[in-house]
PDB file of C-alpha atoms and ligand atoms in Angstrom:
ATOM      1  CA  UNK B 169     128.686 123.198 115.320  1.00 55.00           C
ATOM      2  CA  UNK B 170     129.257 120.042 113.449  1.00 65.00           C
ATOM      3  CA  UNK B 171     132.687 119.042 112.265  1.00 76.00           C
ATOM      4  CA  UNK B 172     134.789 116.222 110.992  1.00 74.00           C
ATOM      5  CA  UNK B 173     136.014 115.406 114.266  1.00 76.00           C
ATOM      6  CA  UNK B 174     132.819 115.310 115.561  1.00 75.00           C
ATOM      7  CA  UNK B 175     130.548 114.189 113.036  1.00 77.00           C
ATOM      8  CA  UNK B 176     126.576 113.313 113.243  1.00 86.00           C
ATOM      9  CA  UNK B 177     126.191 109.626 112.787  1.00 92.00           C
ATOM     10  CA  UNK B 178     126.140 108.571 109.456  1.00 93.00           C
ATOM     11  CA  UNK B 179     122.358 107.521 109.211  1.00 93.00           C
ATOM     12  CA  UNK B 180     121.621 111.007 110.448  1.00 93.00           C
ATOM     13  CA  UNK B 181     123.714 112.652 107.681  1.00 94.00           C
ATOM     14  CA  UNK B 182     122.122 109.700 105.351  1.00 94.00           C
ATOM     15  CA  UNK B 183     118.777 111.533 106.060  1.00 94.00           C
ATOM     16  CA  UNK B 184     120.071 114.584 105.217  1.00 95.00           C
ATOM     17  CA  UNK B 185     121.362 113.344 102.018  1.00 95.00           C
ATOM     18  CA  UNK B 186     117.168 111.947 101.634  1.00 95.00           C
ATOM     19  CA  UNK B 187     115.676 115.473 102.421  1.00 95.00           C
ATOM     20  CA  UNK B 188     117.898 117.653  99.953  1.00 94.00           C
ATOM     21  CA  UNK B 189     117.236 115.283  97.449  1.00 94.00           C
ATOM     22  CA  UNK B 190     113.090 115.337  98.434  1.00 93.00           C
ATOM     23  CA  UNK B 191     113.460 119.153  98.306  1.00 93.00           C
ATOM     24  CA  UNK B 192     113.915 118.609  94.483  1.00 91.00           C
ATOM     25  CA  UNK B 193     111.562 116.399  93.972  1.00 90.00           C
ATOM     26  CA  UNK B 194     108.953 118.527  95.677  1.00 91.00           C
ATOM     27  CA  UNK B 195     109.940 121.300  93.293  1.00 90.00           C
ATOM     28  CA  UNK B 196     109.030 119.175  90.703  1.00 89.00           C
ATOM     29  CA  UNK B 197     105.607 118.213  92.034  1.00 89.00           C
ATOM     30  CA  UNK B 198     104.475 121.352  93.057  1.00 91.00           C
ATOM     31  CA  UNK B 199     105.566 122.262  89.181  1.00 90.00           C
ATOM     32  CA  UNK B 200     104.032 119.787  87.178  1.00 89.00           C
ATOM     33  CA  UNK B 201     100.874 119.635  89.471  1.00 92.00           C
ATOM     34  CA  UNK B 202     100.385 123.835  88.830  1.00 92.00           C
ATOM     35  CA  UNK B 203     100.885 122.917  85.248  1.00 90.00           C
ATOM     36  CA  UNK B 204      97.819 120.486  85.453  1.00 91.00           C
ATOM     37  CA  UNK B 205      95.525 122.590  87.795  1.00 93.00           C
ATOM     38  CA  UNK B 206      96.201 120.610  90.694  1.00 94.00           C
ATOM     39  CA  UNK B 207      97.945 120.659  94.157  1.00 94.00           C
ATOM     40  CA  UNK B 208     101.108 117.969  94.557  1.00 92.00           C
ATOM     41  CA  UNK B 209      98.886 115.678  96.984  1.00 94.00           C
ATOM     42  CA  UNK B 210      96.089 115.690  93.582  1.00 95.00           C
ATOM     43  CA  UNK B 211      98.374 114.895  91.346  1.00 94.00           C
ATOM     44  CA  UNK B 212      99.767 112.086  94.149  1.00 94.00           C
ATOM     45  CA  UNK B 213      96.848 110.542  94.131  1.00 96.00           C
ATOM     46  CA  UNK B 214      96.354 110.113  90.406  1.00 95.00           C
ATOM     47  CA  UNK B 215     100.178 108.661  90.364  1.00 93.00           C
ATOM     48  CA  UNK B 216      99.126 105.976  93.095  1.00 94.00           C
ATOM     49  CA  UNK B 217      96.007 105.172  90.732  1.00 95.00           C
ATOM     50  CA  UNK B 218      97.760 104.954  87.264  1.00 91.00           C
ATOM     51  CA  UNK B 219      97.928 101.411  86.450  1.00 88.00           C
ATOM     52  CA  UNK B 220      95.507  99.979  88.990  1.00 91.00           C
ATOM     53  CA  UNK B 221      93.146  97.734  87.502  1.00 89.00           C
ATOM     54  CA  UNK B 222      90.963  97.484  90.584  1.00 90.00           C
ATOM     55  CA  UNK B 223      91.295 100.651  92.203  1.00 94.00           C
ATOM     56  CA  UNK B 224      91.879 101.591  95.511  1.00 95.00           C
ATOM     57  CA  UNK B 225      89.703 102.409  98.635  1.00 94.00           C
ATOM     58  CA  UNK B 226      90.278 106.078 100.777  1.00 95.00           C
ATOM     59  CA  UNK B 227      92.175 103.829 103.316  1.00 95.00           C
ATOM     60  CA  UNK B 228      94.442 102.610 101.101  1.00 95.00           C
ATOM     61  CA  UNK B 229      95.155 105.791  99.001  1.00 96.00           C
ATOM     62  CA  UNK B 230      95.629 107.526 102.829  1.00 96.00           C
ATOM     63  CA  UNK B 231      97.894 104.962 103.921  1.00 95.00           C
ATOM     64  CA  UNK B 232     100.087 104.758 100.656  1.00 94.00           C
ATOM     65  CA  UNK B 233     100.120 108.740 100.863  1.00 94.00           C
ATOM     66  CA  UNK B 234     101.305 108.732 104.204  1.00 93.00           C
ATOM     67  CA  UNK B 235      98.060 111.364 104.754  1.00 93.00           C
ATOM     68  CA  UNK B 236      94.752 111.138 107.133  1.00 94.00           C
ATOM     69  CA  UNK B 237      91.635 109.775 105.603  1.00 95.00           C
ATOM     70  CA  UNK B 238      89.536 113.250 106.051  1.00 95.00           C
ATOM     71  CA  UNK B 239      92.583 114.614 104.295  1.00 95.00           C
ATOM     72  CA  UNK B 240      92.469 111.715 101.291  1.00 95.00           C
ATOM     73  CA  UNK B 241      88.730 112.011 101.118  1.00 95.00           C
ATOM     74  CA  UNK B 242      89.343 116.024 100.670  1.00 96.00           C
ATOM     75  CA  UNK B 243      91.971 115.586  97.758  1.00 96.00           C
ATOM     76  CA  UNK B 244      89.296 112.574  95.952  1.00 96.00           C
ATOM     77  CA  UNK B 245      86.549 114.849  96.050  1.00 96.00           C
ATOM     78  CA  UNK B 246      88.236 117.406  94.548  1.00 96.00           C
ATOM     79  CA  UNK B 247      89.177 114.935  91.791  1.00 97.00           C
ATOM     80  CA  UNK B 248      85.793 114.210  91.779  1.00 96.00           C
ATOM     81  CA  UNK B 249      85.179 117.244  90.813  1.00 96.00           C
ATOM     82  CA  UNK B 250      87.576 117.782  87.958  1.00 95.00           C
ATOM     83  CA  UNK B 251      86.239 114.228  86.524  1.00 96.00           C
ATOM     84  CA  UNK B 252      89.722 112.828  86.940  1.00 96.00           C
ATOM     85  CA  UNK B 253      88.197 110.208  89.272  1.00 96.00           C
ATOM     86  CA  UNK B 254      85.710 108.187  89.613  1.00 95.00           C
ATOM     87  CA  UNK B 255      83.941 105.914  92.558  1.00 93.00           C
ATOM     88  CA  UNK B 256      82.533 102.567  91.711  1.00 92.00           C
ATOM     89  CA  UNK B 257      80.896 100.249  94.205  1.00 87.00           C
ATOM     90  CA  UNK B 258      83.050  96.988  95.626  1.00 80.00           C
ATOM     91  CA  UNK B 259      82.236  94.005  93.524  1.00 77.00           C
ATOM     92  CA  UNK B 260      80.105  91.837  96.032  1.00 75.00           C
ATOM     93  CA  UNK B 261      79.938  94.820  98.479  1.00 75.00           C
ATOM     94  CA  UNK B 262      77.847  97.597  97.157  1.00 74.00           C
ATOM     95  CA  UNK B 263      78.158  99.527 100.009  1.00 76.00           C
ATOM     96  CA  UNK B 264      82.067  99.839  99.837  1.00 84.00           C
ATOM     97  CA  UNK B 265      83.366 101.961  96.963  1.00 90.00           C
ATOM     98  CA  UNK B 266      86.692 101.728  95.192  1.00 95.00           C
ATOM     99  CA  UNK B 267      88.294 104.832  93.695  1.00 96.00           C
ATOM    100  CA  UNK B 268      88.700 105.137  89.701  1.00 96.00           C
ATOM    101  CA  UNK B 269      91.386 106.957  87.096  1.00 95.00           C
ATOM    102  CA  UNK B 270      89.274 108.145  84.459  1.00 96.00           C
ATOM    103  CA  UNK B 271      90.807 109.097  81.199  1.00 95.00           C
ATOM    104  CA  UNK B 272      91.177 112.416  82.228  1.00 94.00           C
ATOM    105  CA  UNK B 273      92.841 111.848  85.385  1.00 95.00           C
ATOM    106  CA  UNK B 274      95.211 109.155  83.140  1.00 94.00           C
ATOM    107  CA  UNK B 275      95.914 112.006  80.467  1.00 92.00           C
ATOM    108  CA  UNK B 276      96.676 114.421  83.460  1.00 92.00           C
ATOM    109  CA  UNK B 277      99.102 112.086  85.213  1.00 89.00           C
ATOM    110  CA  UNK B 278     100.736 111.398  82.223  1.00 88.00           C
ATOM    111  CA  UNK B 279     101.711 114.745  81.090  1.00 83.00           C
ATOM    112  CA  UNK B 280     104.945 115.383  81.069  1.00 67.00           C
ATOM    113  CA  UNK B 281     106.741 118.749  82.586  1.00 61.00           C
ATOM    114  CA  UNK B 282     109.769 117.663  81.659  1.00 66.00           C
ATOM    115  CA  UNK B 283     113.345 118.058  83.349  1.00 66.00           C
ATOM    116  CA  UNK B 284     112.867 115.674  86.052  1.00 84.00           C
ATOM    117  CA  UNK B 285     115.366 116.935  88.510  1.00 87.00           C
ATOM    118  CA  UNK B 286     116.021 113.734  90.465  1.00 88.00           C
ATOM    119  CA  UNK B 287     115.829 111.700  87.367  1.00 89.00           C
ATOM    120  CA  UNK B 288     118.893 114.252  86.306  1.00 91.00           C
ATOM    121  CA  UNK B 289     120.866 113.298  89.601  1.00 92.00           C
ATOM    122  CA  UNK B 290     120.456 109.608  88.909  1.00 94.00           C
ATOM    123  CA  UNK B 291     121.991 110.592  85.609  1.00 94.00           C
ATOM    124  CA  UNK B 292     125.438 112.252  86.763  1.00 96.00           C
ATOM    125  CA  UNK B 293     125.907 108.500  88.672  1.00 96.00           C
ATOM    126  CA  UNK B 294     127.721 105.676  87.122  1.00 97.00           C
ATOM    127  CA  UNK B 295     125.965 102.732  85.871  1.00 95.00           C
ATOM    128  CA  UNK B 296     127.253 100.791  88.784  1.00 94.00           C
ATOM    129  CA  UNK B 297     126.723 103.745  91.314  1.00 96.00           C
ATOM    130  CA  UNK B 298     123.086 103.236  89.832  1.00 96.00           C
ATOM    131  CA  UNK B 299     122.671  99.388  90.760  1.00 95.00           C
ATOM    132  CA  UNK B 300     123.961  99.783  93.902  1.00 95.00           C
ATOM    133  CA  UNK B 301     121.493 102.691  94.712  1.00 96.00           C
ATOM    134  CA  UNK B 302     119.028 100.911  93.540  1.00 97.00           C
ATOM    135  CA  UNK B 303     119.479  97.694  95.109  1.00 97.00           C
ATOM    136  CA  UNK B 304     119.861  99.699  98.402  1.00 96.00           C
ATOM    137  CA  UNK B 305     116.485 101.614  98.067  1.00 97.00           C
ATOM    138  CA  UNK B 306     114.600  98.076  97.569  1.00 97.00           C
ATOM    139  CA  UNK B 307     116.182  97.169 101.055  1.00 97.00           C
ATOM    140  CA  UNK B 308     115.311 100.023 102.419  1.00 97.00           C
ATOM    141  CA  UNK B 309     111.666  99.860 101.182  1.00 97.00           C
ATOM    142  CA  UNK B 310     111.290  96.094 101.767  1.00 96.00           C
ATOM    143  CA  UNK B 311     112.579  97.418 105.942  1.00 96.00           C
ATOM    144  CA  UNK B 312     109.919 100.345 105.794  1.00 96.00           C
ATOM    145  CA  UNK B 313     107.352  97.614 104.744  1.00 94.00           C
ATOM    146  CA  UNK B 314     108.365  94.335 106.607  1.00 92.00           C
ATOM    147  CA  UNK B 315     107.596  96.726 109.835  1.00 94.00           C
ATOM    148  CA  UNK B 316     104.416  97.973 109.241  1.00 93.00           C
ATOM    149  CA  UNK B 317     105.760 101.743 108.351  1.00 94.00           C
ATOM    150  CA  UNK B 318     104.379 102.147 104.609  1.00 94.00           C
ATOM    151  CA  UNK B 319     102.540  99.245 102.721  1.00 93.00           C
ATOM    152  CA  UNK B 320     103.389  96.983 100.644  1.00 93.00           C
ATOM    153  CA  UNK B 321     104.876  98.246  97.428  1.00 94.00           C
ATOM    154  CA  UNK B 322     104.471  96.606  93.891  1.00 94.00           C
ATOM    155  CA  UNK B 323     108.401  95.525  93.962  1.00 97.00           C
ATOM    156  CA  UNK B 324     109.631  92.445  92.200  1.00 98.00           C
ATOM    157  CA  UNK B 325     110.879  91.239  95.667  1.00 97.00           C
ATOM    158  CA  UNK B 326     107.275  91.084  96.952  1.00 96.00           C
ATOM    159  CA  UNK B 327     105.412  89.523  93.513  1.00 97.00           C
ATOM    160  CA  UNK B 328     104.492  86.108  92.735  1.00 96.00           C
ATOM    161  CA  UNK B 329     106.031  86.190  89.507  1.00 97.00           C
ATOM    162  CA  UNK B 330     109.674  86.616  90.534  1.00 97.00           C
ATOM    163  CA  UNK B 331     112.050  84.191  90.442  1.00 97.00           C
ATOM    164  CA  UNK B 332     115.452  85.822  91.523  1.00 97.00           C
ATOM    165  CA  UNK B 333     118.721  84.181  90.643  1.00 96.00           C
ATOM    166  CA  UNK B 334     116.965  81.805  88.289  1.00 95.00           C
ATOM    167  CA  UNK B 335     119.471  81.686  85.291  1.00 95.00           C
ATOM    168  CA  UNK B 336     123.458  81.510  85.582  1.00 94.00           C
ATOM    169  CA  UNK B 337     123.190  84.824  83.033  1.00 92.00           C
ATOM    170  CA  UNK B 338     125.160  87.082  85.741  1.00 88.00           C
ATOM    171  CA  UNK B 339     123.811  90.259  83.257  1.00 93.00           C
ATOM    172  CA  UNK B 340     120.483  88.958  83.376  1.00 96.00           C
ATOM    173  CA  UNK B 341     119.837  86.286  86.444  1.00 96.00           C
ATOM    174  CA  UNK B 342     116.041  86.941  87.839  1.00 97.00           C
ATOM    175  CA  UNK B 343     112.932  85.499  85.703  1.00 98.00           C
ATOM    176  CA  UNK B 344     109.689  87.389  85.295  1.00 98.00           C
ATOM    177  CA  UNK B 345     106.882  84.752  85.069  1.00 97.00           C
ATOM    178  CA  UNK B 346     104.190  87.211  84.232  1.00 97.00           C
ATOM    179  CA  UNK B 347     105.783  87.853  80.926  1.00 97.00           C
ATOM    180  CA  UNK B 348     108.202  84.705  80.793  1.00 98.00           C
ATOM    181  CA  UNK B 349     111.312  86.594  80.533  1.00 98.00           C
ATOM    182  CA  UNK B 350     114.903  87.072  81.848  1.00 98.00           C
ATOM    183  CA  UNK B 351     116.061  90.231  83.551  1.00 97.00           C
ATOM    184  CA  UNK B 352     118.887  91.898  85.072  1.00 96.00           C
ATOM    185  CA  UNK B 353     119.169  93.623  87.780  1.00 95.00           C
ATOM    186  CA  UNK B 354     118.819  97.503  86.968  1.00 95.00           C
ATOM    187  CA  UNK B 355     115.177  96.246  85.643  1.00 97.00           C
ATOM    188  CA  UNK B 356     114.288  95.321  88.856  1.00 98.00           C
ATOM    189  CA  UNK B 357     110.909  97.437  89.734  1.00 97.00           C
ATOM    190  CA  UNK B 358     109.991  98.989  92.269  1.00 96.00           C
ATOM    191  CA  UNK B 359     106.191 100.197  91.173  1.00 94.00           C
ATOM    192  CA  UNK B 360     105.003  97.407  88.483  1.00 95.00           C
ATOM    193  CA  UNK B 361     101.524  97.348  87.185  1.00 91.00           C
ATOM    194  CA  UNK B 362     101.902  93.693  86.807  1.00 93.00           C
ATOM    195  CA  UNK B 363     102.644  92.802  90.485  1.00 94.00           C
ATOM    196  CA  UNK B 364     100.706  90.319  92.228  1.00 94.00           C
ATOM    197  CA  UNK B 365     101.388  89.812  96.037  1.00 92.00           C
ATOM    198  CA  UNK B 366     102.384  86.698  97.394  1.00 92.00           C
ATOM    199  CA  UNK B 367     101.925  85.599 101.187  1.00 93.00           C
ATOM    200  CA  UNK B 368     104.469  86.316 103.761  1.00 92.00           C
ATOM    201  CA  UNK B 369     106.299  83.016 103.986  1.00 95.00           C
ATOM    202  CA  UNK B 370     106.715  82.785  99.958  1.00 95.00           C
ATOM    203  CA  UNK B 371     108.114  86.600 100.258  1.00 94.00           C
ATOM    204  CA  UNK B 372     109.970  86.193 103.181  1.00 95.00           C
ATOM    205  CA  UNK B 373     111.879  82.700 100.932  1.00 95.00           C
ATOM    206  CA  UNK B 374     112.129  84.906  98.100  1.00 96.00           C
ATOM    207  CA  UNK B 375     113.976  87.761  99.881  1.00 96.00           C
ATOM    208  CA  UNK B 376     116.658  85.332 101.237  1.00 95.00           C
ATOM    209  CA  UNK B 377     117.107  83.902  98.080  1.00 95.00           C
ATOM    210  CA  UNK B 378     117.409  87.185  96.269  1.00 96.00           C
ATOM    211  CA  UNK B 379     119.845  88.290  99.016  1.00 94.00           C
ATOM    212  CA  UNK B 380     121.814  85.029  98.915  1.00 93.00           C
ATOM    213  CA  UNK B 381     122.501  85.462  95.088  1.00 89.00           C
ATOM    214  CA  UNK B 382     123.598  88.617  95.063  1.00 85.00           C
ATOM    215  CA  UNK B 383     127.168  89.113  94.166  1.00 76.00           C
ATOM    216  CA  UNK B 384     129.654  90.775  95.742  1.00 59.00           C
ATOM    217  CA  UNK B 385     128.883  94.506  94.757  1.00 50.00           C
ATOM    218  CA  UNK B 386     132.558  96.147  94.254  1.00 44.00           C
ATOM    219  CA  UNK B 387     132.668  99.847  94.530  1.00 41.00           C
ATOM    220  CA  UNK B 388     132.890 101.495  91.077  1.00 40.00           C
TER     221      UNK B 388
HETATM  222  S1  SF4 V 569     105.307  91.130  87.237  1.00 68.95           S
HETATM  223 FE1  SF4 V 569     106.444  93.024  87.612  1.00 68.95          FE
HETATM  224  S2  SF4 V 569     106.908  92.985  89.809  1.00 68.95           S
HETATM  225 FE2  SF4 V 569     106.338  90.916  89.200  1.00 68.95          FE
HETATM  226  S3  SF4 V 569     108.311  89.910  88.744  1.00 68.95           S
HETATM  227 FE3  SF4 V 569     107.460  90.699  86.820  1.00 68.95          FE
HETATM  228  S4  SF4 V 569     108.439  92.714  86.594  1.00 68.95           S
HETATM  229 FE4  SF4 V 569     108.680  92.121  88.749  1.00 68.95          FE
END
């Protein structure tokens, strides 16, 4: 049995920490997905396509679903089905087809079930218990994605439009060229519509720079 003297290793307990709190979120999904006539992976897929201008093919939606493709093609036809999606051929390949939120699949990813249990647990933290959490999860992403694990995500440390540390405002030091703005650093995002990718060496300069200005987090 585990005990204080002889304790797992703290990553291990770490991932512990990740599963309880995935337990609740899975709750939640199977929840609001019922409440929508769907199953969790359904409603998944609508989520990844909210806000996607261009779609996505069945290899992407597998690969950002951590799913097989037979699996992915399953859950879109389904969709299909319900008319929450749609397929529309490749522009300049008409043989390759890109997958489509319709406004049915919008107004059932957008429904709210309310009582977001994970959202609640953010909640009970501090503001600066927040940041750091935050700013923790983007390194932890950015890790899963540098190696090849999960792709890339639509994070303001891998978009063309961030400028991080660009303004001595220590509230609000990163710039937002796609809408011209200062931000701080709870705004940071970690799934925005808006991204555009840059190329490795850009994101790779932008990551040092962002970790170069960050200040020296004090515990709360
Ligand atoms: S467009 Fe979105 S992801 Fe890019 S810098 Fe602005 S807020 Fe961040």
């Amino acid at each position: 049995m585990e005990t204080p003297k002889n304790p797992l290793s703290i990553d291990v307990r770490i991932r512990e920490g990740f599963s309880r709190i995935a337990t609740a979120m899975r709750i939640e999904e199977w929840k609001k997905a019922k409440e929508v006539g769907l199953n969790p992976t359904q409603l998944a897929v609508l989520a990844l396509l909210e806000g996607r201008k261009d779609g996505l093919n069945v290899k992407e939606i597998a690969a950002h679903l951590g799913v097989s493709q037979p699996s992915a093609t399953d859950s879109i036809a389904a969709l299909e089905k319900k008319e929450h999606l749609e397929k529309r051929a490749e522009q300049g390949d008409r043989r390759a087809v890109r997958v489509h939120l319709t406004s049915t699949g919008l107004a059932a990813v957008q429904r709210d079930a309310g009582g977001d249990l994970a959202e609640q647990a953010v909640g009970s933290l501090e503001e600066r218990e927040q940041e750091h959490l935050l700013l923790s999860l983007i390194k932890m992403i950015r890790h899963l994605q540098e190696s090849g694990a999960i792709p890339l995500q639509r994070m303001c440390v891998t978009c063309r439009y961030f400028a991080p540390f660009a303004h001595p405002d220590g509230e609000r030091p990163h710039h937002c060229h796609f809408v011209d703005a200062a931000f701080g650093q709870r705004e940071l995002r970690v799934d925005c519509r808006d991204h555009d990718e840059t190329d490795p060496p850009s994101r790779a300069a932008t990551w040092e720079a962002f970790q170069a200005g960050q200040p020296n987090l004090q515990a709360p």
